[in-house]
PDB file of C-alpha atoms in Angstrom:
ATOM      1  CA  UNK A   1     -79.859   2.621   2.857  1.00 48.00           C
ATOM      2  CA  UNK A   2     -79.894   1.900   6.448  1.00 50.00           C
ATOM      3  CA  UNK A   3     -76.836   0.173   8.090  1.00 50.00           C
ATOM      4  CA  UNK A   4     -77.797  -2.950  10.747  1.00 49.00           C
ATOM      5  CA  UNK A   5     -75.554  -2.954  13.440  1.00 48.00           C
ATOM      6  CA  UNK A   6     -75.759  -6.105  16.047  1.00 44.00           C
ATOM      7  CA  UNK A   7     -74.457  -5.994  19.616  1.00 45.00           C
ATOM      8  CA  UNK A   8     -73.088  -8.806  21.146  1.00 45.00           C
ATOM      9  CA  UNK A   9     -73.802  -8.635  25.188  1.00 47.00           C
ATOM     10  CA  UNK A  10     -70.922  -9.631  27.636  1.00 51.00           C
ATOM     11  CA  UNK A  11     -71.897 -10.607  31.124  1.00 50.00           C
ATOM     12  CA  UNK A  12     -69.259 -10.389  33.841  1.00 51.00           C
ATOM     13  CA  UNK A  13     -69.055 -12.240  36.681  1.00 55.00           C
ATOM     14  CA  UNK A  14     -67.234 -14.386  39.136  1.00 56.00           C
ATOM     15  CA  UNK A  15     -66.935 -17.174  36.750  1.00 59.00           C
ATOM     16  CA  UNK A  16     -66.013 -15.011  33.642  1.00 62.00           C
ATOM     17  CA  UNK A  17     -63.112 -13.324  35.779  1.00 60.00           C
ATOM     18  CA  UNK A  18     -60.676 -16.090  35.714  1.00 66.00           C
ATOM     19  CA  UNK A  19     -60.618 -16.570  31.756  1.00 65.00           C
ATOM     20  CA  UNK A  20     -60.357 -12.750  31.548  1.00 62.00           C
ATOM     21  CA  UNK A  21     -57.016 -13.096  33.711  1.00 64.00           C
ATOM     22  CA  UNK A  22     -55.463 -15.867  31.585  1.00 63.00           C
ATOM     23  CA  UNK A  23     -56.444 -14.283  28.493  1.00 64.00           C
ATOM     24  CA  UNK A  24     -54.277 -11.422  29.931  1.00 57.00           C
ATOM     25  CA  UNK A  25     -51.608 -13.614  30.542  1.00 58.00           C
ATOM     26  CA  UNK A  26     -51.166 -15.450  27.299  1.00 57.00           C
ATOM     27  CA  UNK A  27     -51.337 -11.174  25.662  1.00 58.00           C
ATOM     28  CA  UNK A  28     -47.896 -10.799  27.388  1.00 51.00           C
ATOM     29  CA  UNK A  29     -46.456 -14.040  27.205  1.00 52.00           C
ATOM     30  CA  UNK A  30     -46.523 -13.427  23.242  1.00 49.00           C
ATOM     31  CA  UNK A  31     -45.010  -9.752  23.277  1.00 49.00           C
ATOM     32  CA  UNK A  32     -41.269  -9.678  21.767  1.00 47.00           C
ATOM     33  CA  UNK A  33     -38.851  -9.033  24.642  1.00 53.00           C
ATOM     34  CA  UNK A  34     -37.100  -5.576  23.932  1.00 55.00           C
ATOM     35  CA  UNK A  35     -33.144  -6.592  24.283  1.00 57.00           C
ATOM     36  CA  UNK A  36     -31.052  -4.488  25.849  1.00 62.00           C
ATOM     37  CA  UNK A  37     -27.894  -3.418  25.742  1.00 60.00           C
ATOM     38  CA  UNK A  38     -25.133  -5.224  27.430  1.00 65.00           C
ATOM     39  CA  UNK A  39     -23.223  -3.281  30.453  1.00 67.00           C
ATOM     40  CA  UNK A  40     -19.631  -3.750  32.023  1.00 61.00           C
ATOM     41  CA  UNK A  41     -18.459  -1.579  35.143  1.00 60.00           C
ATOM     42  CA  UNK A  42     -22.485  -1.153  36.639  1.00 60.00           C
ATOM     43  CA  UNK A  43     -23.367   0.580  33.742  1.00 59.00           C
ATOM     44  CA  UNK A  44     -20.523   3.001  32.320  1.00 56.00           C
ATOM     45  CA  UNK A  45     -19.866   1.029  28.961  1.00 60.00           C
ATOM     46  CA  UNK A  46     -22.859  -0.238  27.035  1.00 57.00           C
ATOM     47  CA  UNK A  47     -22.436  -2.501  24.102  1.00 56.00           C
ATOM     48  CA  UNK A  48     -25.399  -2.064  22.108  1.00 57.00           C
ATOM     49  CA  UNK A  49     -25.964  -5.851  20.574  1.00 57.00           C
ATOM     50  CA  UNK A  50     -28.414  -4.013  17.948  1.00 60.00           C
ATOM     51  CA  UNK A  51     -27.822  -3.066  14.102  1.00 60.00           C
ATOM     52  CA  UNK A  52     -29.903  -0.691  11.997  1.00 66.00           C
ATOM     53  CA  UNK A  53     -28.252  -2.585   9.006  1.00 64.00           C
ATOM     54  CA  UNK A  54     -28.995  -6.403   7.911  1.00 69.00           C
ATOM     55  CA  UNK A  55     -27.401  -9.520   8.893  1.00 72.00           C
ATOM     56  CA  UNK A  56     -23.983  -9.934   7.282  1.00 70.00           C
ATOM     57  CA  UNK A  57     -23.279  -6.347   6.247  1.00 73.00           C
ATOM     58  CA  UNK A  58     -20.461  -5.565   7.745  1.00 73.00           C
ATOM     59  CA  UNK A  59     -18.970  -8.941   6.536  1.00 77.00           C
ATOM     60  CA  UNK A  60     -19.629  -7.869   2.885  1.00 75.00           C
ATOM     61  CA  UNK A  61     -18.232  -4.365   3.881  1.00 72.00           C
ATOM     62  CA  UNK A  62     -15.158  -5.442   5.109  1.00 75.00           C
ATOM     63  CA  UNK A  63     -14.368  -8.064   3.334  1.00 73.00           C
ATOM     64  CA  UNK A  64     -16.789  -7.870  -0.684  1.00 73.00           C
ATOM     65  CA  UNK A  65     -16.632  -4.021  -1.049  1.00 71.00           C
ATOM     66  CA  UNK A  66     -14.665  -4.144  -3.954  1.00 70.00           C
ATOM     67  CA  UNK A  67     -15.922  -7.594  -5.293  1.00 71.00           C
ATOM     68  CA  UNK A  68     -17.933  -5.549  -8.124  1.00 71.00           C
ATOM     69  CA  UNK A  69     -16.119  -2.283  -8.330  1.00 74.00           C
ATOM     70  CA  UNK A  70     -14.012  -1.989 -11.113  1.00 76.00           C
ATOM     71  CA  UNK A  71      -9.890  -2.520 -10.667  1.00 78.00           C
ATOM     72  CA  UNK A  72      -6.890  -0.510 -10.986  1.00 82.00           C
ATOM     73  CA  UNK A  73      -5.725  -2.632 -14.009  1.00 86.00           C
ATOM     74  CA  UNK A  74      -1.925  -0.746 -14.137  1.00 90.00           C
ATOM     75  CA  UNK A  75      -0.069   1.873 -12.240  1.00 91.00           C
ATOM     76  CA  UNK A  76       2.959   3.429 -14.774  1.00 94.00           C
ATOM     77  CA  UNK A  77       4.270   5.241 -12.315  1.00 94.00           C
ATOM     78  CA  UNK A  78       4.253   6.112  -8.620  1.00 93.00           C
ATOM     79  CA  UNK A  79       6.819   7.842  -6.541  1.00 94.00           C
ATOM     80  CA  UNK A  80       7.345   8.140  -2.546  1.00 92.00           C
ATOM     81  CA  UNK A  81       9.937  10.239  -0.464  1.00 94.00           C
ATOM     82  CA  UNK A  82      10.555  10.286   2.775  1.00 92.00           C
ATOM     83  CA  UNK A  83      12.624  10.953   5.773  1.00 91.00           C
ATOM     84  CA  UNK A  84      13.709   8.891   8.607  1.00 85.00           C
ATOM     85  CA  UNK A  85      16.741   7.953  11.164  1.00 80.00           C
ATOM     86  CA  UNK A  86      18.696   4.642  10.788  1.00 77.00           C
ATOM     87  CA  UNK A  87      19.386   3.620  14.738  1.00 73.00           C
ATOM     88  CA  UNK A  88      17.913   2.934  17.365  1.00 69.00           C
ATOM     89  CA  UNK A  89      15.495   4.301  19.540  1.00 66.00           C
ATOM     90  CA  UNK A  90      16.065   4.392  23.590  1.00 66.00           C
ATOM     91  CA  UNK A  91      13.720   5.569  26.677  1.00 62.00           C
ATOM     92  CA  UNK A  92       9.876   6.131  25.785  1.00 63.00           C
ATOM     93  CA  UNK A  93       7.431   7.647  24.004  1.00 61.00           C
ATOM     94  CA  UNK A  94       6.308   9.894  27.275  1.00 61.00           C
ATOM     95  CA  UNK A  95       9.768  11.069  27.544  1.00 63.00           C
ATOM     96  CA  UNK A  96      11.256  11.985  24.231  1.00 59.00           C
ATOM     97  CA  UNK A  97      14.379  13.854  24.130  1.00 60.00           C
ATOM     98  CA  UNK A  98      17.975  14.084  21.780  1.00 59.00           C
ATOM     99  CA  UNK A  99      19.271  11.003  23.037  1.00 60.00           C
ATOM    100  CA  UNK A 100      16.007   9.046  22.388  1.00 64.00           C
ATOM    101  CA  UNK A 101      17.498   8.051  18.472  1.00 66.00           C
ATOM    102  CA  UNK A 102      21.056   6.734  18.664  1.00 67.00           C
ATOM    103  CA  UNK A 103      23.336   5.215  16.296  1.00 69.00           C
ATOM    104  CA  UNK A 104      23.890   1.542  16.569  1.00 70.00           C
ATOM    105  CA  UNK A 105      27.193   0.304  16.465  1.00 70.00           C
ATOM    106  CA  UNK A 106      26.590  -3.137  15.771  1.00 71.00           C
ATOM    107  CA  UNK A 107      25.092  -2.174  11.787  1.00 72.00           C
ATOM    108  CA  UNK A 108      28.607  -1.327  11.009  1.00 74.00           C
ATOM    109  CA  UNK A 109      31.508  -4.110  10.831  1.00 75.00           C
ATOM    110  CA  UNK A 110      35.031  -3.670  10.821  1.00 72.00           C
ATOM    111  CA  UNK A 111      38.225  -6.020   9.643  1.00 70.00           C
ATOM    112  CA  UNK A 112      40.379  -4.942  11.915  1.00 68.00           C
ATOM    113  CA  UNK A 113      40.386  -3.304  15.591  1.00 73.00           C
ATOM    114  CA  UNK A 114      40.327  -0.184  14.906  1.00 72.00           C
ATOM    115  CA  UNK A 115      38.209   3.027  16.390  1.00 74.00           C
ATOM    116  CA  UNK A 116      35.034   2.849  15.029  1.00 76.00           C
ATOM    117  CA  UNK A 117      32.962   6.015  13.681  1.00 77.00           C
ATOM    118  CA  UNK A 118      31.156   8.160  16.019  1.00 77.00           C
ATOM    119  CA  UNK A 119      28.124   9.149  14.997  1.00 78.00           C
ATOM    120  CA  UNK A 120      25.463  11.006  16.999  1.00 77.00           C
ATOM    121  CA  UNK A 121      22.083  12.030  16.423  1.00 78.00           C
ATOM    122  CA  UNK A 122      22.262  14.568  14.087  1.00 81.00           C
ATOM    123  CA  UNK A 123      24.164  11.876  11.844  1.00 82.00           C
ATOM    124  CA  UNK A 124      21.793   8.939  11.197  1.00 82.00           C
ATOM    125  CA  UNK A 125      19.276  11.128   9.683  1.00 86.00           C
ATOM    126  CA  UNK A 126      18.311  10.505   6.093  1.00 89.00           C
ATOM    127  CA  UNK A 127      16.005  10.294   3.056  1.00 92.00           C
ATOM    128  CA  UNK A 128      14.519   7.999   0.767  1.00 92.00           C
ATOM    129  CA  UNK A 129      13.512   8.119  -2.661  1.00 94.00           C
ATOM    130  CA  UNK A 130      11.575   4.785  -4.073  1.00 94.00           C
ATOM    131  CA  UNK A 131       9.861   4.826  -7.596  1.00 95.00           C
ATOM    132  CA  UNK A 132       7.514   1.682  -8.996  1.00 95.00           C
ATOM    133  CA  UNK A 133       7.386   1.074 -12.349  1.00 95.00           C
ATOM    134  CA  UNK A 134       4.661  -0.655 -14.882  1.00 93.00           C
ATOM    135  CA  UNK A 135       2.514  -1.789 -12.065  1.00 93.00           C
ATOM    136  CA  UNK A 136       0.477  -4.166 -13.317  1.00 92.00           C
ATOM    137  CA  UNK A 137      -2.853  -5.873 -11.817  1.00 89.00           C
ATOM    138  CA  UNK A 138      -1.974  -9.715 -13.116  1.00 86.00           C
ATOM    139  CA  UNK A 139      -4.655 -11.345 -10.945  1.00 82.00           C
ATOM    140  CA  UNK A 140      -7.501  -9.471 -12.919  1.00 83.00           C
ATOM    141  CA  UNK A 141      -5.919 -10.659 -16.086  1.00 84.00           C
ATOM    142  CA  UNK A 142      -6.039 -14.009 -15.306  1.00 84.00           C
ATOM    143  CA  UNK A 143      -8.990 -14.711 -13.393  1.00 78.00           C
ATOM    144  CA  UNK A 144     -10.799 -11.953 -13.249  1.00 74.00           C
ATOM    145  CA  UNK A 145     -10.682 -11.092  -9.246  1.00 66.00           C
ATOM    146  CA  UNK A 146     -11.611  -7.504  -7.981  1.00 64.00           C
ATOM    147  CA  UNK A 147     -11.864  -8.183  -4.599  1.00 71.00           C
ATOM    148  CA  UNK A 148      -8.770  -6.763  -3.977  1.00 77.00           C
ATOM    149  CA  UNK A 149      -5.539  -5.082  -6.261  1.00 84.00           C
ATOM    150  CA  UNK A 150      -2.376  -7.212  -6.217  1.00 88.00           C
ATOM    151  CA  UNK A 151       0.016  -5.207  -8.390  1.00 90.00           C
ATOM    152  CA  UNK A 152       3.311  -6.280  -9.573  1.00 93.00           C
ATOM    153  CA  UNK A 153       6.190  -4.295 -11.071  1.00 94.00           C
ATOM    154  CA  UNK A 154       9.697  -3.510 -10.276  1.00 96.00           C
ATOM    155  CA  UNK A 155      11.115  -0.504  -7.852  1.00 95.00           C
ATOM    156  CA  UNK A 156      14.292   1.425  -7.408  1.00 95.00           C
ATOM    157  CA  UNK A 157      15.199   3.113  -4.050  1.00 92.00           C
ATOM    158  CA  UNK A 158      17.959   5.110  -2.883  1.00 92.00           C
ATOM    159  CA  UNK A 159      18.836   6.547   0.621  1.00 89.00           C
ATOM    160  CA  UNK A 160      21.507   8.657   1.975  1.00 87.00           C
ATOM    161  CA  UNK A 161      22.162  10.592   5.085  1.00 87.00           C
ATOM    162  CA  UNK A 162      21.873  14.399   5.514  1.00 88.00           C
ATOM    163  CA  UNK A 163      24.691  14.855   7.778  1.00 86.00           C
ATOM    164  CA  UNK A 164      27.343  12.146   7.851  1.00 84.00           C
ATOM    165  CA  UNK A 165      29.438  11.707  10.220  1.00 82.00           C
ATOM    166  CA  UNK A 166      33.435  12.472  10.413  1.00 80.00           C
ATOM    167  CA  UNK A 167      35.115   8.873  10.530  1.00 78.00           C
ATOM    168  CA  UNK A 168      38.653   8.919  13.021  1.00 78.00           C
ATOM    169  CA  UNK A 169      41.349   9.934  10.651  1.00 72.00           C
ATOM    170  CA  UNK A 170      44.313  10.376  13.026  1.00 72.00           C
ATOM    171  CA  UNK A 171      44.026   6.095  13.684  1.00 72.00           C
ATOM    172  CA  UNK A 172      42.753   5.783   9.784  1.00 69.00           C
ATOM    173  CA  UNK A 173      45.361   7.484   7.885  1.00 64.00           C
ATOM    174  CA  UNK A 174      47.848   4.831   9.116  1.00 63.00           C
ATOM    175  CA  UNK A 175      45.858   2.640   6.761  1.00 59.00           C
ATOM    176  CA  UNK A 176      45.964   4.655   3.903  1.00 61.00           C
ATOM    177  CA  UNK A 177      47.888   8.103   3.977  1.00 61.00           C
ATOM    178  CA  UNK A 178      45.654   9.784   1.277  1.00 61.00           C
ATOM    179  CA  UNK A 179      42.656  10.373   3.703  1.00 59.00           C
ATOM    180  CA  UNK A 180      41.949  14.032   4.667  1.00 58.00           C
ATOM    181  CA  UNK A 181      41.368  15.259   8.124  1.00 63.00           C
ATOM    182  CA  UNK A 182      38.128  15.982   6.799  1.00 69.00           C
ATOM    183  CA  UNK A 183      36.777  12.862   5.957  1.00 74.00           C
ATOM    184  CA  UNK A 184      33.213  11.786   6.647  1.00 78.00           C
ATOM    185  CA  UNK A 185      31.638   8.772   6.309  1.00 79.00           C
ATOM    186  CA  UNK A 186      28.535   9.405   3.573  1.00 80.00           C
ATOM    187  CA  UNK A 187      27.002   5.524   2.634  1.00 79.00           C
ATOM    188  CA  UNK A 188      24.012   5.380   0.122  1.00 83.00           C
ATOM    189  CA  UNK A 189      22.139   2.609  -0.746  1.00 86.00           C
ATOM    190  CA  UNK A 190      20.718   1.309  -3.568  1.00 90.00           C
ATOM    191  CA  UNK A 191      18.479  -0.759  -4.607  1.00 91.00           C
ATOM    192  CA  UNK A 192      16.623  -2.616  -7.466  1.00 94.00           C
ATOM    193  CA  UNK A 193      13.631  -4.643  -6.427  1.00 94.00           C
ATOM    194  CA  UNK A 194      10.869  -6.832  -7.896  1.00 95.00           C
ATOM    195  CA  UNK A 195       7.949  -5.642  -5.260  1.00 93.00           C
ATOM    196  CA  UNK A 196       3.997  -7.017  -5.165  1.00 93.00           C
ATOM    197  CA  UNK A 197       1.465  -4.308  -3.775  1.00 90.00           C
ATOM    198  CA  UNK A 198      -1.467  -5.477  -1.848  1.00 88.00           C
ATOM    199  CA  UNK A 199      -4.038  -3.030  -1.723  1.00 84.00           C
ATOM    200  CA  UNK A 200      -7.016  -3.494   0.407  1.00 81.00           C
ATOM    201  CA  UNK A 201      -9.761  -0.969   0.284  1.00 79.00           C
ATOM    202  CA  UNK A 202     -12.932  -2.058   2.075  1.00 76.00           C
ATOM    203  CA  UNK A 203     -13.900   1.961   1.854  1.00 75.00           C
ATOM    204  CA  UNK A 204     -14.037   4.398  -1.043  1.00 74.00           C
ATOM    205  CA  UNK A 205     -12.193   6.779   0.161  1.00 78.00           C
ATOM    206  CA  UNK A 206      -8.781   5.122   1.750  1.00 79.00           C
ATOM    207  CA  UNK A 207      -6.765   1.748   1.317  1.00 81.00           C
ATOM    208  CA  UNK A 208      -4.345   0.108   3.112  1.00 84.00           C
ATOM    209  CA  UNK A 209      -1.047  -1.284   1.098  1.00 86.00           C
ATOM    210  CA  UNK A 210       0.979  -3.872   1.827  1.00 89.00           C
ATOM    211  CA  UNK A 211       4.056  -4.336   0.147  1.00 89.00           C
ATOM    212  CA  UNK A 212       6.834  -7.296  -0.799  1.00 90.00           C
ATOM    213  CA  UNK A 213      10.003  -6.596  -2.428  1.00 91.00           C
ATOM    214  CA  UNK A 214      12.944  -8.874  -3.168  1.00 92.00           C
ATOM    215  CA  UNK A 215      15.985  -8.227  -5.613  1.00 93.00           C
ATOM    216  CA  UNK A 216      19.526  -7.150  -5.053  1.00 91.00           C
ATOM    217  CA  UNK A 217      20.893  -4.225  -3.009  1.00 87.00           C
ATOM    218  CA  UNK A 218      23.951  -2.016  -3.610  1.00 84.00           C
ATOM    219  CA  UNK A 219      25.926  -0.407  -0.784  1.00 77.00           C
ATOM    220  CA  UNK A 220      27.843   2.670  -2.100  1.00 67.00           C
ATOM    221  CA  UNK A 221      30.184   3.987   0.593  1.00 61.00           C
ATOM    222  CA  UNK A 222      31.463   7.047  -0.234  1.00 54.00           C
ATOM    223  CA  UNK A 223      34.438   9.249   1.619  1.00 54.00           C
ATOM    224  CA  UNK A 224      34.128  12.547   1.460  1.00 54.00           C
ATOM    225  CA  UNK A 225      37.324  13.795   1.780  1.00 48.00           C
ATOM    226  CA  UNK A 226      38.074  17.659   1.364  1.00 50.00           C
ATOM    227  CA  UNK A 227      41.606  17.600   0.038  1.00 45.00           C
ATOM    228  CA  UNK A 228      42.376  14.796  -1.661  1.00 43.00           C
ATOM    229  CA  UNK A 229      39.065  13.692  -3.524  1.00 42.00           C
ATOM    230  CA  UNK A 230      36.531  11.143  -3.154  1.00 42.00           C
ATOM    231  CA  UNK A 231      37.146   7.137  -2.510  1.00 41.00           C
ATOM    232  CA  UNK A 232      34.395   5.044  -3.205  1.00 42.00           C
ATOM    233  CA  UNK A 233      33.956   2.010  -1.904  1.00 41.00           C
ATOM    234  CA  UNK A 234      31.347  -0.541  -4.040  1.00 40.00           C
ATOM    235  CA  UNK A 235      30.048  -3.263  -2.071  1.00 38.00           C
ATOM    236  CA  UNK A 236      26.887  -5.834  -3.635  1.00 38.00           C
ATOM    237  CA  UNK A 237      25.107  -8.243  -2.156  1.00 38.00           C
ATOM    238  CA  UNK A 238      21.620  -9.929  -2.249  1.00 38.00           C
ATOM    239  CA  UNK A 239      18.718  -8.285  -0.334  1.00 38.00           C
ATOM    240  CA  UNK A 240      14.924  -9.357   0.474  1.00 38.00           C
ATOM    241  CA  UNK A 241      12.945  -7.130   2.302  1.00 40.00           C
ATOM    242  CA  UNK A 242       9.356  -7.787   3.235  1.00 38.00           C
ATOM    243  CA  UNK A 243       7.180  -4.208   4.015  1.00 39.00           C
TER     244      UNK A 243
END
C-alpha cells in the first residue's frame, strides 16, 4: 500500500517578506520571560525569587507540620540541670575576661547599715536542678489540636552556689556573738511551680520550648558557720516567673 504525500509550494517574495517578519514577532512576543534573580551590591548577593517546591509550602512547613502528626499526650517525668552565675555581666563579648561576671549588690538588702558581703567571681557561681511532673497535653483532650504540644504540670527547682562567699564577721558578730569567723553566706532557693510548656516543632528532628511558671518561691539562707553550727534563716514569698 502506497502512501500519497502532497506538497504544498511556498513562493517568496517582496510581498510575502513582511508577514514572515511579523509572524516572527508575535513567536517572541508569546515566549515566557525567564525571571531572574534579584541583585544588591552590583551583583554580590542574589536573591533567587524561585522555588522548586509549590505555592504555600513553606507556610504549611512552618506553621501545619504537626497539624496531622500524632501528639505527645503526657510527659511523667523530665529532669534538667544546669549551671550558671547569678550577677551581672560587664565589658563585651570580644573582650571576655574574670571581671566580665560580677556580683550585684543591689539583689541583696540589708536592715541596717552595715558592711555588706563581698562576693567575687568565683562566688556567684551555681547550679540548678528543675524536675516536671505529670505533664499533661490538655488541649488534645479537649479539642483535639496537634498543631502544637501545650503541656501542663507542676515543677520543683532548687539552686545553690558552689562557692559562697565569707560574709564580714568582725562588724556581724556585734549582732549576734554566736557567729564564727568562718561564716559564709550559702542561700538556696526553692521553688514549687505550676509551669505550661509550649512546644513548637515545625521539623522532625528539633523543637523549640517555651515555658511559663508561676507558684511560690522559698529562700533558704543558710550560715555556714565552722564552730558553732548552722543558722538558718527561712524566708517565703510569692514568685512568677515567665521563661
Amino acid at each position: 500500500m502506497g502512501i500519497m504525500e502532497f506538497y504544498l509550494p511556498m513562493v517568496l517574495n517582496k510581498k510575502t517578506y513582511p508577514i514572515l517578519f511579523f509572524i516572527f514577532l508575535f513567536s517572541l512576543h508569546g515566549q515566557v520571560k525567564e525571571k531572574k534573580p534579584r541583585t544588591f551590591l552590583f551583583g554580590l548577593i542574589k536573591f533567587d525569587t524561585e522555588s522548586e517546591y509549590e505555592d504555600g509550602y513553606w507556610i504549611n512547613k512552618w506553621f501545619y507540620a504537626r497539624e496531622f502528626a500524632a501528639p505527645i499526650s503526657i510527659i511523667p517525668i523530665e529532669i534538667r540541670y544546669g549551671i550558671g552565675a547569678n550577677g551581672k555581666s560587664t565589658g563585651s563579648a570580644s573582650n571576655l575576661s574574670s571581671d566580665s561576671f560580677k556580683d550585684d549588690p543591689k539583689k541583696i538588702r540589708y536592715e541596717s547599715d552595715v558592711s555588706s558581703i563581698s562576693q567575687g567571681v568565683n562566688n556567684i557561681w551555681g547550679s540548678s536542678i528543675e524536675v516536671d511532673v505529670g505533664l499533661i497535653n490538655l488541649p488534645h483532650y479537649i479539642v483535639g489540636t496537634s498543631w502544637m504540644n501545650v503541656m501542663n504540670g507542676l515543677s520543683y527547682r532548687s539552686s545553690t552556689l558552689f562557692a559562697p562567699a565569707a560574709v564580714p564577721y568582725n562588724e556581724w558578730a556585734a549582732t549576734n556573738s554566736n557567729w564564727g569567723d568562718t561564716t559564709y553566706f550559702s542561700p538556696k532557693l526553692s521553688e514549687y511551680l505550676a509551669t505550661t510548656h509550649f512546644q513548637y516543632q515545625p521539623f522532625d528532628n528539633w523543637y523549640l520550648n517555651f515555658r511559663y511558671s508561676y507558684g511560690l518561691a522559698s529562700a533558704l539562707s543558710i550560715l555556714r558557720i565552722k564552730k558553732h553550727g548552722t543558722m538558718i534563716c527561712l524566708v517565703l514569698e510569692l514568685l512568677q516567673q515567665e521563661r
